[in-house]
């Protein structure tokens, strides 16, 4: 469960209403992707977290004129980068630790629909997947262990 909490005030308030999350969302992109690929991969894998992880969605937005907008993820998304070998290690850690992941196989760049996207990995062993990126969501300590070695995206 994604449970934010506000830490108790200690000394002078440096950040009013600061929220600390018990869970973490991290996106890891493989180094060497084109800019459009990085953006596409990030959007797709973040949507996987939004669709499957309870409690990560915020409330809908409403502007001053009463126009409504769709809700977004209600907590920060950490975007990281890793080389192909580290990406494989991160994926293996997520599987081994039971941290749910949304994956973006490199093969999906050659498709144009959801069914074809999924078909690109049917029959491919987990260890043989070539990923352009992935997103993980879970307890922040577990997520940190899974993505260890990845660098903040520049």
mmCIF file of C-alpha atoms in Angstrom:
data_model
loop_
_atom_site.group_PDB
_atom_site.id
_atom_site.type_symbol
_atom_site.label_atom_id
_atom_site.label_comp_id
_atom_site.label_asym_id
_atom_site.label_seq_id
_atom_site.Cartn_x
_atom_site.Cartn_y
_atom_site.Cartn_z
ATOM 1 C CA UNK A 1 0.000 0.000 0.000
ATOM 2 C CA UNK A 2 1.276 3.424 -0.927
ATOM 3 C CA UNK A 3 1.053 5.422 2.284
ATOM 4 C CA UNK A 4 2.408 8.923 2.489
ATOM 5 C CA UNK A 5 3.029 10.472 5.847
ATOM 6 C CA UNK A 6 4.089 13.887 7.002
ATOM 7 C CA UNK A 7 7.041 13.764 9.385
ATOM 8 C CA UNK A 8 6.626 15.605 12.675
ATOM 9 C CA UNK A 9 7.855 19.189 12.802
ATOM 10 C CA UNK A 10 11.366 19.443 14.233
ATOM 11 C CA UNK A 11 12.952 22.874 14.556
ATOM 12 C CA UNK A 12 12.287 25.522 11.924
ATOM 13 C CA UNK A 13 10.042 24.282 9.094
ATOM 14 C CA UNK A 14 12.150 24.005 5.947
ATOM 15 C CA UNK A 15 9.484 22.470 3.718
ATOM 16 C CA UNK A 16 5.866 23.000 4.720
ATOM 17 C CA UNK A 17 3.657 19.956 4.107
ATOM 18 C CA UNK A 18 6.587 17.760 3.086
ATOM 19 C CA UNK A 19 5.362 14.257 2.284
ATOM 20 C CA UNK A 20 7.554 11.190 2.771
ATOM 21 C CA UNK A 21 6.496 8.101 0.812
ATOM 22 C CA UNK A 22 6.820 4.515 2.030
ATOM 23 C CA UNK A 23 6.908 3.343 -1.577
ATOM 24 C CA UNK A 24 8.991 4.332 -4.570
ATOM 25 C CA UNK A 25 8.510 4.403 -8.326
ATOM 26 C CA UNK A 26 11.691 4.106 -10.363
ATOM 27 C CA UNK A 27 12.098 4.025 -14.132
ATOM 28 C CA UNK A 28 15.395 2.719 -15.484
ATOM 29 C CA UNK A 29 16.318 3.497 -19.088
ATOM 30 C CA UNK A 30 19.061 1.662 -20.953
ATOM 31 C CA UNK A 31 21.902 3.939 -22.016
ATOM 32 C CA UNK A 32 22.181 4.735 -25.704
ATOM 33 C CA UNK A 33 18.506 5.276 -26.484
ATOM 34 C CA UNK A 34 17.457 8.177 -28.709
ATOM 35 C CA UNK A 35 15.622 10.982 -26.920
ATOM 36 C CA UNK A 36 12.256 10.012 -28.440
ATOM 37 C CA UNK A 37 12.827 6.424 -27.286
ATOM 38 C CA UNK A 38 13.605 7.531 -23.716
ATOM 39 C CA UNK A 39 10.392 9.549 -23.558
ATOM 40 C CA UNK A 40 8.316 6.766 -25.104
ATOM 41 C CA UNK A 41 9.735 4.083 -22.814
ATOM 42 C CA UNK A 42 9.233 6.271 -19.720
ATOM 43 C CA UNK A 43 5.599 6.967 -20.600
ATOM 44 C CA UNK A 44 4.808 3.324 -21.313
ATOM 45 C CA UNK A 45 6.418 1.810 -18.226
ATOM 46 C CA UNK A 46 5.025 4.523 -15.933
ATOM 47 C CA UNK A 47 1.559 3.702 -17.285
ATOM 48 C CA UNK A 48 2.132 0.103 -16.205
ATOM 49 C CA UNK A 49 2.755 1.224 -12.637
ATOM 50 C CA UNK A 50 -0.266 3.533 -12.741
ATOM 51 C CA UNK A 51 -2.501 0.734 -13.988
ATOM 52 C CA UNK A 52 -1.411 -1.956 -11.553
ATOM 53 C CA UNK A 53 -0.177 -0.408 -8.312
ATOM 54 C CA UNK A 54 -2.833 0.418 -5.739
ATOM 55 C CA UNK A 55 -2.784 3.886 -4.259
ATOM 56 C CA UNK A 56 -0.303 5.534 -6.617
ATOM 57 C CA UNK A 57 -2.813 7.673 -8.485
ATOM 58 C CA UNK A 58 -3.572 11.169 -7.269
ATOM 59 C CA UNK A 59 -6.910 12.941 -7.568
ATOM 60 C CA UNK A 60 -8.186 14.626 -10.750
ATOM 61 C CA UNK A 61 -7.076 18.227 -11.295
ATOM 62 C CA UNK A 62 -9.560 21.100 -11.609
ATOM 63 C CA UNK A 63 -8.527 24.582 -12.706
ATOM 64 C CA UNK A 64 -9.973 27.900 -11.563
ATOM 65 C CA UNK A 65 -12.647 27.797 -14.275
ATOM 66 C CA UNK A 66 -13.846 24.362 -13.205
ATOM 67 C CA UNK A 67 -12.306 22.492 -16.147
ATOM 68 C CA UNK A 68 -11.370 18.982 -15.065
ATOM 69 C CA UNK A 69 -8.214 17.087 -16.005
ATOM 70 C CA UNK A 70 -7.091 13.500 -15.602
ATOM 71 C CA UNK A 71 -5.334 12.418 -12.413
ATOM 72 C CA UNK A 72 -1.624 11.679 -12.507
ATOM 73 C CA UNK A 73 0.711 9.622 -10.379
ATOM 74 C CA UNK A 74 0.561 11.048 -6.879
ATOM 75 C CA UNK A 75 4.215 10.561 -6.003
ATOM 76 C CA UNK A 76 7.535 11.331 -7.689
ATOM 77 C CA UNK A 77 8.981 9.056 -10.339
ATOM 78 C CA UNK A 78 12.748 8.604 -10.183
ATOM 79 C CA UNK A 79 14.233 8.271 -13.687
ATOM 80 C CA UNK A 80 17.545 6.457 -13.824
ATOM 81 C CA UNK A 81 19.863 5.122 -16.501
ATOM 82 C CA UNK A 82 21.976 1.973 -16.794
ATOM 83 C CA UNK A 83 24.056 0.179 -19.378
ATOM 84 C CA UNK A 84 22.759 -3.069 -20.906
ATOM 85 C CA UNK A 85 24.534 -5.322 -18.381
ATOM 86 C CA UNK A 86 23.261 -3.333 -15.377
ATOM 87 C CA UNK A 87 19.757 -3.267 -16.908
ATOM 88 C CA UNK A 88 19.837 -7.075 -17.065
ATOM 89 C CA UNK A 89 20.977 -7.210 -13.414
ATOM 90 C CA UNK A 90 18.225 -4.811 -12.312
ATOM 91 C CA UNK A 91 15.600 -6.867 -14.135
ATOM 92 C CA UNK A 92 16.910 -10.086 -12.546
ATOM 93 C CA UNK A 93 16.847 -8.476 -9.085
ATOM 94 C CA UNK A 94 13.257 -7.323 -9.554
ATOM 95 C CA UNK A 95 12.176 -10.829 -10.576
ATOM 96 C CA UNK A 96 14.153 -12.508 -7.784
ATOM 97 C CA UNK A 97 12.839 -10.126 -5.103
ATOM 98 C CA UNK A 98 9.259 -10.265 -6.345
ATOM 99 C CA UNK A 99 9.155 -6.525 -7.076
ATOM 100 C CA UNK A 100 6.559 -6.025 -9.793
ATOM 101 C CA UNK A 101 7.902 -4.413 -12.928
ATOM 102 C CA UNK A 102 6.597 -2.940 -16.142
ATOM 103 C CA UNK A 103 9.017 -3.767 -18.941
ATOM 104 C CA UNK A 104 9.700 -2.258 -22.334
ATOM 105 C CA UNK A 105 11.467 -4.826 -24.502
ATOM 106 C CA UNK A 106 13.659 -3.346 -27.228
ATOM 107 C CA UNK A 107 11.662 -5.377 -29.751
ATOM 108 C CA UNK A 108 8.592 -3.184 -29.098
ATOM 109 C CA UNK A 109 10.194 -0.321 -31.053
ATOM 110 C CA UNK A 110 9.365 -2.304 -34.216
ATOM 111 C CA UNK A 111 5.645 -2.793 -33.468
ATOM 112 C CA UNK A 112 2.609 -0.549 -33.521
ATOM 113 C CA UNK A 113 -0.052 -2.110 -31.299
ATOM 114 C CA UNK A 114 -0.485 -3.675 -27.889
ATOM 115 C CA UNK A 115 -1.006 -7.252 -29.105
ATOM 116 C CA UNK A 116 2.132 -7.091 -31.258
ATOM 117 C CA UNK A 117 4.056 -5.561 -28.342
ATOM 118 C CA UNK A 118 3.219 -8.491 -26.067
ATOM 119 C CA UNK A 119 3.892 -11.009 -28.851
ATOM 120 C CA UNK A 120 7.508 -9.835 -29.067
ATOM 121 C CA UNK A 121 8.338 -11.580 -25.786
ATOM 122 C CA UNK A 122 6.135 -14.642 -26.044
ATOM 123 C CA UNK A 123 8.516 -17.570 -26.015
ATOM 124 C CA UNK A 124 11.529 -15.482 -24.914
ATOM 125 C CA UNK A 125 13.036 -16.692 -21.647
ATOM 126 C CA UNK A 126 13.147 -14.094 -18.861
ATOM 127 C CA UNK A 127 16.960 -14.122 -18.840
ATOM 128 C CA UNK A 128 17.025 -13.514 -22.607
ATOM 129 C CA UNK A 129 14.824 -10.406 -22.663
ATOM 130 C CA UNK A 130 16.591 -7.352 -24.069
ATOM 131 C CA UNK A 131 15.054 -4.377 -22.302
ATOM 132 C CA UNK A 132 15.096 -0.733 -23.326
ATOM 133 C CA UNK A 133 13.643 0.146 -19.951
ATOM 134 C CA UNK A 134 11.581 -0.887 -16.975
ATOM 135 C CA UNK A 135 9.670 0.618 -14.087
ATOM 136 C CA UNK A 136 9.400 -0.828 -10.601
ATOM 137 C CA UNK A 137 7.139 0.112 -7.722
ATOM 138 C CA UNK A 138 7.235 -1.153 -4.181
ATOM 139 C CA UNK A 139 8.617 -0.578 -0.720
ATOM 140 C CA UNK A 140 11.249 2.110 -1.155
ATOM 141 C CA UNK A 141 13.974 -0.001 0.497
ATOM 142 C CA UNK A 142 13.271 -2.901 -1.868
ATOM 143 C CA UNK A 143 13.135 -0.649 -4.934
ATOM 144 C CA UNK A 144 16.436 0.967 -3.918
ATOM 145 C CA UNK A 145 18.035 -2.500 -3.688
ATOM 146 C CA UNK A 146 16.647 -3.468 -7.102
ATOM 147 C CA UNK A 147 17.891 -0.347 -8.921
ATOM 148 C CA UNK A 148 21.255 -0.160 -7.119
ATOM 149 C CA UNK A 149 23.991 0.768 -9.559
ATOM 150 C CA UNK A 150 21.759 2.773 -11.890
ATOM 151 C CA UNK A 151 22.572 6.468 -12.208
ATOM 152 C CA UNK A 152 20.207 9.438 -12.098
ATOM 153 C CA UNK A 153 19.193 10.364 -15.630
ATOM 154 C CA UNK A 154 21.013 13.537 -16.712
#
